[in-house]
PDB file of C-alpha atoms in Angstrom:
ATOM      1  CA  ILE A 903       1.496 -10.154 -17.066  1.00  0.00           C
ATOM      2  CA  SER A 904      -1.366  -8.551 -18.967  1.00  0.00           C
ATOM      3  CA  ASP A 905      -3.053 -11.105 -21.147  1.00  0.00           C
ATOM      4  CA  ASP A 906      -5.332  -8.600 -22.993  1.00  0.00           C
ATOM      5  CA  LEU A 907      -8.273 -10.795 -22.025  1.00  0.00           C
ATOM      6  CA  HIS A 908      -9.546  -7.839 -20.032  1.00  0.00           C
ATOM      7  CA  ALA A 909      -8.260  -4.939 -22.164  1.00  0.00           C
ATOM      8  CA  ASP A 910     -11.720  -3.299 -22.262  1.00  0.00           C
ATOM      9  CA  GLU A 911     -12.047  -3.303 -18.487  1.00  0.00           C
ATOM     10  CA  GLU A 912      -8.474  -2.014 -18.104  1.00  0.00           C
ATOM     11  CA  ARG A 913      -9.073   0.931 -20.451  1.00  0.00           C
ATOM     12  CA  GLU A 914     -12.381   1.721 -18.762  1.00  0.00           C
ATOM     13  CA  LEU A 915     -10.780   1.680 -15.277  1.00  0.00           C
ATOM     14  CA  GLU A 916      -8.046   4.022 -16.533  1.00  0.00           C
ATOM     15  CA  ARG A 917     -10.621   6.398 -17.998  1.00  0.00           C
ATOM     16  CA  ARG A 918     -13.018   6.312 -15.048  1.00  0.00           C
ATOM     17  CA  PHE A 919     -10.442   6.807 -12.296  1.00  0.00           C
ATOM     18  CA  GLY A 920      -7.778   8.770 -14.195  1.00  0.00           C
ATOM     19  CA  LEU A 921      -5.222   5.980 -13.831  1.00  0.00           C
ATOM     20  CA  THR A 922      -1.860   5.828 -15.605  1.00  0.00           C
ATOM     21  CA  GLU A 923      -2.348   2.077 -16.025  1.00  0.00           C
ATOM     22  CA  ALA A 924      -4.735  -0.640 -14.885  1.00  0.00           C
ATOM     23  CA  VAL A 925      -3.894  -4.347 -15.108  1.00  0.00           C
ATOM     24  CA  VAL A 926      -6.639  -6.936 -14.612  1.00  0.00           C
ATOM     25  CA  ALA A 927      -5.202 -10.394 -13.977  1.00  0.00           C
ATOM     26  CA  ALA A 928      -5.925 -13.596 -12.071  1.00  0.00           C
ATOM     27  CA  ASN A 929      -2.461 -13.659 -10.477  1.00  0.00           C
ATOM     28  CA  ALA A 930      -1.989 -10.267  -8.812  1.00  0.00           C
ATOM     29  CA  GLY A 931       1.539 -11.065  -7.613  1.00  0.00           C
ATOM     30  CA  ARG A 932       2.872 -11.878 -11.067  1.00  0.00           C
ATOM     31  CA  ALA A 933       0.978  -9.027 -12.714  1.00  0.00           C
ATOM     32  CA  GLY A 934       2.136  -6.579 -10.023  1.00  0.00           C
ATOM     33  CA  ALA A 935       5.753  -7.673 -10.420  1.00  0.00           C
ATOM     34  CA  ALA A 936       5.589  -7.257 -14.207  1.00  0.00           C
ATOM     35  CA  LEU A 937       4.077  -3.783 -13.808  1.00  0.00           C
ATOM     36  CA  LEU A 938       6.663  -2.760 -11.208  1.00  0.00           C
ATOM     37  CA  MET A 939       9.601  -3.982 -13.332  1.00  0.00           C
ATOM     38  CA  ARG A 940       8.200  -2.070 -16.317  1.00  0.00           C
ATOM     39  CA  ARG A 941       7.638   1.187 -14.438  1.00  0.00           C
ATOM     40  CA  ILE A 942      10.602   1.471 -12.056  1.00  0.00           C
ATOM     41  CA  ALA A 943      13.741   3.381 -13.054  1.00  0.00           C
ATOM     42  CA  ALA A 944      17.317   2.698 -11.944  1.00  0.00           C
ATOM     43  CA  ASP A 945      17.521   5.881  -9.834  1.00  0.00           C
ATOM     44  CA  ASP A 946      14.053   5.487  -8.249  1.00  0.00           C
ATOM     45  CA  VAL A 947      13.441   4.770  -4.580  1.00  0.00           C
ATOM     46  CA  LEU A 948      10.696   2.161  -4.058  1.00  0.00           C
ATOM     47  CA  GLY A 949       8.548   2.409  -0.930  1.00  0.00           C
ATOM     48  CA  PHE A 950       6.268  -0.436   0.158  1.00  0.00           C
ATOM     49  CA  THR A 951       3.779  -1.199   2.900  1.00  0.00           C
ATOM     50  CA  TRP A 952       3.799  -4.762   4.210  1.00  0.00           C
ATOM     51  CA  GLY A 953       1.038  -7.260   3.463  1.00  0.00           C
ATOM     52  CA  PRO A 954       0.257 -10.437   1.530  1.00  0.00           C
ATOM     53  CA  GLU A 955      -0.159  -8.692  -1.850  1.00  0.00           C
ATOM     54  CA  GLN A 956       3.292  -7.121  -1.632  1.00  0.00           C
ATOM     55  CA  VAL A 957       4.796 -10.471  -0.611  1.00  0.00           C
ATOM     56  CA  GLY A 958       3.226 -11.894  -3.784  1.00  0.00           C
ATOM     57  CA  VAL A 959       4.762  -9.138  -5.923  1.00  0.00           C
ATOM     58  CA  ALA A 960       8.205  -9.408  -4.308  1.00  0.00           C
ATOM     59  CA  SER A 961       8.194 -13.201  -4.725  1.00  0.00           C
ATOM     60  CA  ALA A 962       7.427 -12.857  -8.451  1.00  0.00           C
ATOM     61  CA  LEU A 963      10.200 -10.343  -9.240  1.00  0.00           C
ATOM     62  CA  VAL A 964      12.678 -11.660 -11.819  1.00  0.00           C
ATOM     63  CA  PRO A 965      16.395 -10.887 -11.306  1.00  0.00           C
ATOM     64  CA  GLY A 966      18.035  -8.797 -14.029  1.00  0.00           C
ATOM     65  CA  MET A 967      14.793  -7.321 -15.398  1.00  0.00           C
ATOM     66  CA  ALA A 968      14.919  -4.012 -13.499  1.00  0.00           C
ATOM     67  CA  SER A 969      16.834  -2.183 -10.790  1.00  0.00           C
ATOM     68  CA  CYS A 970      16.321   0.738  -8.428  1.00  0.00           C
ATOM     69  CA  ARG A 971      18.346   2.821  -5.984  1.00  0.00           C
ATOM     70  CA  ALA A 972      16.725   1.784  -2.702  1.00  0.00           C
ATOM     71  CA  VAL A 973      13.778  -0.063  -1.169  1.00  0.00           C
ATOM     72  CA  VAL A 974      12.093   1.561   1.825  1.00  0.00           C
ATOM     73  CA  GLN A 975       9.639   0.170   4.364  1.00  0.00           C
ATOM     74  CA  LEU A 976       6.762   2.685   4.634  1.00  0.00           C
ATOM     75  CA  ASP A 977       5.053   1.381   7.784  1.00  0.00           C
ATOM     76  CA  GLY A 978       6.138  -0.107  11.100  1.00  0.00           C
ATOM     77  CA  ALA A 979       5.584  -3.837  11.430  1.00  0.00           C
ATOM     78  CA  MET A 980       6.508  -4.845  14.981  1.00  0.00           C
ATOM     79  CA  SER A 981       3.636  -6.483  16.839  1.00  0.00           C
ATOM     80  CA  THR A 982       3.187  -8.354  20.108  1.00  0.00           C
ATOM     81  CA  ALA A 983       1.544 -11.173  18.134  1.00  0.00           C
ATOM     82  CA  ALA A 984       3.514 -13.883  16.339  1.00  0.00           C
ATOM     83  CA  TYR A 985       2.040 -12.511  13.116  1.00  0.00           C
ATOM     84  CA  GLN A 986       4.176 -12.723   9.966  1.00  0.00           C
ATOM     85  CA  THR A 987       3.955  -9.384   8.165  1.00  0.00           C
ATOM     86  CA  GLY A 988       6.263 -10.498   5.343  1.00  0.00           C
ATOM     87  CA  THR A 989       8.413  -7.367   5.727  1.00  0.00           C
ATOM     88  CA  GLU A 990      11.746  -9.221   5.777  1.00  0.00           C
ATOM     89  CA  LEU A 991      10.839 -11.280   2.728  1.00  0.00           C
ATOM     90  CA  ILE A 992       9.819  -8.166   0.764  1.00  0.00           C
ATOM     91  CA  LEU A 993      12.999  -6.290   1.732  1.00  0.00           C
ATOM     92  CA  SER A 994      15.404  -9.154   1.029  1.00  0.00           C
ATOM     93  CA  ARG A 995      13.718 -10.176  -2.221  1.00  0.00           C
ATOM     94  CA  CYS A 996      13.599  -6.586  -3.569  1.00  0.00           C
ATOM     95  CA  ALA A 997      17.216  -5.958  -2.529  1.00  0.00           C
ATOM     96  CA  GLU A 998      18.331  -9.127  -4.307  1.00  0.00           C
ATOM     97  CA  THR A 999      16.312  -8.793  -7.533  1.00  0.00           C
ATOM     98  CA  LEU A1000      16.445  -4.994  -7.925  1.00  0.00           C
ATOM     99  CA  HIS A1001      20.048  -4.589  -6.659  1.00  0.00           C
ATOM    100  CA  ALA A1002      18.819  -1.998  -4.178  1.00  0.00           C
ATOM    101  CA  GLU A1003      19.931  -0.841  -0.748  1.00  0.00           C
ATOM    102  CA  THR A1004      17.296  -1.298   1.963  1.00  0.00           C
ATOM    103  CA  PHE A1005      15.835   1.048   4.567  1.00  0.00           C
ATOM    104  CA  ARG A1006      14.085  -0.754   7.437  1.00  0.00           C
ATOM    105  CA  LEU A1007      11.599   0.955   9.745  1.00  0.00           C
ATOM    106  CA  PRO A1008      12.361  -0.651  13.140  1.00  0.00           C
ATOM    107  CA  ALA A1009       9.146   0.447  14.832  1.00  0.00           C
ATOM    108  CA  PRO A1010       5.654  -0.780  15.705  1.00  0.00           C
ATOM    109  CA  LEU A1011       2.790   0.289  13.441  1.00  0.00           C
ATOM    110  CA  TYR A1012       1.067   2.123  16.307  1.00  0.00           C
ATOM    111  CA  ALA A1013       2.392   3.475  19.601  1.00  0.00           C
ATOM    112  CA  ALA A1014       1.280   5.957  22.260  1.00  0.00           C
ATOM    113  CA  PRO A1015       1.773   9.630  21.278  1.00  0.00           C
ATOM    114  CA  ALA A1016       4.860  10.246  23.468  1.00  0.00           C
ATOM    115  CA  PRO A1017       6.862   7.223  22.186  1.00  0.00           C
ATOM    116  CA  VAL A1018       5.807   8.111  18.616  1.00  0.00           C
ATOM    117  CA  ARG A1019       7.308  11.600  19.029  1.00  0.00           C
ATOM    118  CA  SER A1020      10.571  10.208  20.386  1.00  0.00           C
ATOM    119  CA  MET A1021      10.720   7.464  17.729  1.00  0.00           C
ATOM    120  CA  ARG A1022      10.293  10.059  14.982  1.00  0.00           C
ATOM    121  CA  GLU A1023      13.364  11.831  16.376  1.00  0.00           C
ATOM    122  CA  ASP A1024      15.411   8.605  16.238  1.00  0.00           C
ATOM    123  CA  SER A1025      17.969   8.972  13.428  1.00  0.00           C
ATOM    124  CA  VAL A1026      17.347   5.565  11.789  1.00  0.00           C
ATOM    125  CA  ILE A1027      13.561   5.912  11.935  1.00  0.00           C
ATOM    126  CA  SER A1028      13.480   9.536  10.741  1.00  0.00           C
ATOM    127  CA  ARG A1029      15.875   8.698   7.893  1.00  0.00           C
ATOM    128  CA  THR A1030      13.599   5.843   6.753  1.00  0.00           C
ATOM    129  CA  LEU A1031      10.400   7.916   7.039  1.00  0.00           C
ATOM    130  CA  ASP A1032      12.029  10.787   5.087  1.00  0.00           C
ATOM    131  CA  ALA A1033      13.209   8.395   2.362  1.00  0.00           C
ATOM    132  CA  GLY A1034       9.712   6.881   2.253  1.00  0.00           C
ATOM    133  CA  ARG A1035       7.997  10.258   1.908  1.00  0.00           C
ATOM    134  CA  ARG A1036      10.184  11.128  -1.057  1.00  0.00           C
ATOM    135  CA  ALA A1037      10.012   7.710  -2.786  1.00  0.00           C
ATOM    136  CA  GLU A1038       9.397   7.940  -6.547  1.00  0.00           C
ATOM    137  CA  VAL A1039       7.441   4.663  -6.550  1.00  0.00           C
ATOM    138  CA  MET A1040       5.133   3.390  -3.805  1.00  0.00           C
ATOM    139  CA  MET A1041       3.580  -0.075  -3.790  1.00  0.00           C
ATOM    140  CA  PHE A1042       0.827  -1.068  -1.375  1.00  0.00           C
ATOM    141  CA  GLY A1043      -2.359  -2.991  -0.759  1.00  0.00           C
ATOM    142  CA  VAL A1044      -5.433  -1.743   1.065  1.00  0.00           C
ATOM    143  CA  GLY A1045      -6.959  -3.104   4.242  1.00  0.00           C
ATOM    144  CA  ALA A1046     -10.690  -3.271   4.925  1.00  0.00           C
ATOM    145  CA  VAL A1047     -12.259  -1.970   8.127  1.00  0.00           C
ATOM    146  CA  SER A1048     -13.289  -5.383   9.457  1.00  0.00           C
ATOM    147  CA  THR A1049     -12.069  -8.253  11.606  1.00  0.00           C
ATOM    148  CA  SER A1050     -10.762  -9.952   8.445  1.00  0.00           C
ATOM    149  CA  THR A1051      -8.102  -7.262   7.957  1.00  0.00           C
ATOM    150  CA  THR A1052      -4.443  -8.133   8.534  1.00  0.00           C
ATOM    151  CA  LEU A1053      -4.269  -5.326  11.122  1.00  0.00           C
ATOM    152  CA  PHE A1054      -6.841  -7.155  13.254  1.00  0.00           C
ATOM    153  CA  GLU A1055      -5.258 -10.571  12.682  1.00  0.00           C
ATOM    154  CA  GLY A1056      -1.868  -9.164  13.676  1.00  0.00           C
ATOM    155  CA  SER A1057      -3.297  -7.619  16.887  1.00  0.00           C
ATOM    156  CA  PHE A1058      -2.597  -4.063  15.698  1.00  0.00           C
ATOM    157  CA  LEU A1059      -6.302  -3.239  16.165  1.00  0.00           C
ATOM    158  CA  ASP A1060      -9.099  -4.467  18.437  1.00  0.00           C
ATOM    159  CA  THR A1061     -12.878  -4.544  17.899  1.00  0.00           C
ATOM    160  CA  SER A1062     -13.561  -1.281  19.778  1.00  0.00           C
ATOM    161  CA  MET A1063     -11.068   0.536  17.523  1.00  0.00           C
ATOM    162  CA  LEU A1064     -12.742  -0.971  14.441  1.00  0.00           C
ATOM    163  CA  ASP A1065     -16.181   0.147  15.699  1.00  0.00           C
ATOM    164  CA  GLU A1066     -14.882   3.695  16.209  1.00  0.00           C
ATOM    165  CA  LEU A1067     -13.367   3.747  12.697  1.00  0.00           C
ATOM    166  CA  VAL A1068     -16.633   2.526  11.139  1.00  0.00           C
ATOM    167  CA  ALA A1069     -18.522   5.264  13.039  1.00  0.00           C
ATOM    168  CA  LEU A1070     -16.100   7.845  11.593  1.00  0.00           C
ATOM    169  CA  GLY A1071     -16.838   6.612   8.060  1.00  0.00           C
ATOM    170  CA  ALA A1072     -13.595   4.728   7.431  1.00  0.00           C
ATOM    171  CA  VAL A1073     -13.716   2.244   4.538  1.00  0.00           C
ATOM    172  CA  GLY A1074     -10.061   1.236   4.269  1.00  0.00           C
ATOM    173  CA  GLU A1075      -6.431   1.817   5.191  1.00  0.00           C
ATOM    174  CA  ILE A1076      -2.995   2.025   3.624  1.00  0.00           C
ATOM    175  CA  GLY A1077      -0.054   1.578   5.961  1.00  0.00           C
ATOM    176  CA  GLY A1078      -2.341   1.760   8.984  1.00  0.00           C
ATOM    177  CA  ARG A1079      -3.754   5.143   7.934  1.00  0.00           C
ATOM    178  CA  PHE A1080      -7.517   5.081   7.473  1.00  0.00           C
ATOM    179  CA  PHE A1081      -9.551   6.876   4.820  1.00  0.00           C
ATOM    180  CA  ASN A1082     -13.240   7.381   4.005  1.00  0.00           C
ATOM    181  CA  ALA A1083     -15.277   6.583   0.865  1.00  0.00           C
ATOM    182  CA  GLN A1084     -13.773   9.626  -0.888  1.00  0.00           C
ATOM    183  CA  GLY A1085     -10.224   8.597   0.015  1.00  0.00           C
ATOM    184  CA  GLU A1086      -9.820  11.420   2.542  1.00  0.00           C
ATOM    185  CA  PRO A1087      -7.968  10.748   5.835  1.00  0.00           C
ATOM    186  CA  VAL A1088     -10.144   9.803   8.804  1.00  0.00           C
ATOM    187  CA  HIS A1089      -8.899  11.870  11.719  1.00  0.00           C
ATOM    188  CA  ASP A1090      -9.070   9.482  14.643  1.00  0.00           C
ATOM    189  CA  GLU A1091      -6.483   9.140  17.369  1.00  0.00           C
ATOM    190  CA  LEU A1092      -4.732   6.372  15.403  1.00  0.00           C
ATOM    191  CA  GLN A1093      -3.501   9.044  12.960  1.00  0.00           C
ATOM    192  CA  GLN A1094      -1.409  10.563  15.755  1.00  0.00           C
ATOM    193  CA  ARG A1095      -0.114   7.137  16.778  1.00  0.00           C
ATOM    194  CA  ALA A1096       0.813   5.716  13.357  1.00  0.00           C
ATOM    195  CA  MET A1097       4.448   5.046  12.471  1.00  0.00           C
ATOM    196  CA  SER A1098       3.991   5.224   8.716  1.00  0.00           C
ATOM    197  CA  VAL A1099       4.050   7.556   5.742  1.00  0.00           C
ATOM    198  CA  ALA A1100       0.978   9.833   5.634  1.00  0.00           C
ATOM    199  CA  LEU A1101      -1.776   9.543   3.010  1.00  0.00           C
ATOM    200  CA  GLU A1102      -0.871  13.042   1.734  1.00  0.00           C
ATOM    201  CA  ASP A1103       2.635  11.777   0.902  1.00  0.00           C
ATOM    202  CA  ILE A1104       1.155   8.799  -0.927  1.00  0.00           C
ATOM    203  CA  ARG A1105      -1.214  11.056  -2.885  1.00  0.00           C
ATOM    204  CA  SER A1106       1.628  13.332  -4.028  1.00  0.00           C
ATOM    205  CA  CYS A1107       3.729  10.404  -5.346  1.00  0.00           C
ATOM    206  CA  GLU A1108       3.621  10.096  -9.163  1.00  0.00           C
ATOM    207  CA  LYS A1109       3.955   6.296  -9.358  1.00  0.00           C
ATOM    208  CA  THR A1110       1.676   4.683  -6.773  1.00  0.00           C
ATOM    209  CA  ILE A1111       0.838   1.037  -7.393  1.00  0.00           C
ATOM    210  CA  LEU A1112      -2.185  -0.486  -5.651  1.00  0.00           C
ATOM    211  CA  VAL A1113      -2.260  -4.295  -5.745  1.00  0.00           C
ATOM    212  CA  SER A1114      -5.484  -5.658  -4.302  1.00  0.00           C
ATOM    213  CA  GLY A1115      -8.629  -7.687  -4.867  1.00  0.00           C
ATOM    214  CA  GLY A1116     -11.364  -9.754  -3.277  1.00  0.00           C
ATOM    215  CA  ALA A1117     -14.912  -8.840  -2.271  1.00  0.00           C
ATOM    216  CA  GLY A1118     -13.876  -7.800   1.241  1.00  0.00           C
ATOM    217  CA  LYS A1119     -11.669  -5.054  -0.203  1.00  0.00           C
ATOM    218  CA  TYR A1120     -14.019  -3.535  -2.811  1.00  0.00           C
ATOM    219  CA  GLN A1121     -15.006  -0.464  -0.770  1.00  0.00           C
ATOM    220  CA  ALA A1122     -11.406   0.144   0.284  1.00  0.00           C
ATOM    221  CA  ILE A1123     -10.123  -0.040  -3.314  1.00  0.00           C
ATOM    222  CA  LEU A1124     -12.895   2.294  -4.512  1.00  0.00           C
ATOM    223  CA  GLY A1125     -12.134   4.831  -1.765  1.00  0.00           C
ATOM    224  CA  ALA A1126      -8.416   4.759  -2.588  1.00  0.00           C
ATOM    225  CA  LEU A1127      -9.115   5.317  -6.307  1.00  0.00           C
ATOM    226  CA  ARG A1128     -11.621   8.116  -5.660  1.00  0.00           C
ATOM    227  CA  GLY A1129      -9.074   9.825  -3.424  1.00  0.00           C
ATOM    228  CA  ARG A1130      -6.318   9.541  -6.096  1.00  0.00           C
ATOM    229  CA  LEU A1131      -4.206   7.515  -3.676  1.00  0.00           C
ATOM    230  CA  ALA A1132      -3.193   5.185  -6.524  1.00  0.00           C
ATOM    231  CA  ARG A1133      -2.161   6.012 -10.106  1.00  0.00           C
ATOM    232  CA  LEU A1134      -1.636   2.381 -11.139  1.00  0.00           C
ATOM    233  CA  LEU A1135      -3.912  -0.530 -10.246  1.00  0.00           C
ATOM    234  CA  VAL A1136      -3.569  -4.304 -10.312  1.00  0.00           C
ATOM    235  CA  CYS A1137      -6.732  -6.259  -9.487  1.00  0.00           C
ATOM    236  CA  ASP A1138      -8.782  -9.326 -10.462  1.00  0.00           C
ATOM    237  CA  ILE A1139     -11.673  -9.310 -12.935  1.00  0.00           C
ATOM    238  CA  ASP A1140     -14.410  -9.487 -10.258  1.00  0.00           C
ATOM    239  CA  SER A1141     -12.956  -6.402  -8.514  1.00  0.00           C
ATOM    240  CA  ALA A1142     -12.673  -4.600 -11.860  1.00  0.00           C
ATOM    241  CA  ARG A1143     -16.326  -5.296 -12.719  1.00  0.00           C
ATOM    242  CA  TRP A1144     -17.510  -4.204  -9.268  1.00  0.00           C
ATOM    243  CA  LEU A1145     -15.490  -0.970  -9.462  1.00  0.00           C
ATOM    244  CA  LEU A1146     -16.888  -0.168 -12.904  1.00  0.00           C
ATOM    245  CA  ALA A1147     -20.453  -0.778 -11.683  1.00  0.00           C
ATOM    246  CA  HIS A1148     -19.992   1.830  -8.924  1.00  0.00           C
TER     247      HIS A1148
END
């Protein structure tokens, strides 16, 4: 839902960051859903990372407006905490509204290197990761490198890991994979332990939709845009103004 109230900011974001489309809206879920339904094709595979923004988009999808071939989970979501990642809601809602088959990734977000190697050889997991890598459309949010991030709240990360990431220059993450202010991967040991699609795969996707906003995420959004990790952006007006001032 683009209400043209912020058409100038949208055009300027597109020009500044080389975006296919920018949508500035108060309701990111509704705006993200409208953008997704407009951009997705019937034979596309849609990949998503879990998180509150994607739950908002999935909840706002309207049946009969668009369809796609399959919906694929791009990052593992199992955690020891009773944290609700929203993965099941996103999968079921997308399957129902987009008439798509679903590929689950039955894995934790991070594991020790040996289990990660064996999990990647598991037929269900490798099939999902392969489908995710090749997805024509990818939809995701970004996480900040702070204790307010969903990864910390869900016990995927602890404070010592966050401190190490900050020291390495990390400003944000997509699917548990951290990047610096230029959107380049931060090579910490978490990279080897992540059960998710790599940032290189996200960068090479033609239709990448970043749905995000809020002051805590500014640096992460900017890093993702500088690194060409997103070709389409949905954000609020305060985020848009901050991005354009930097």
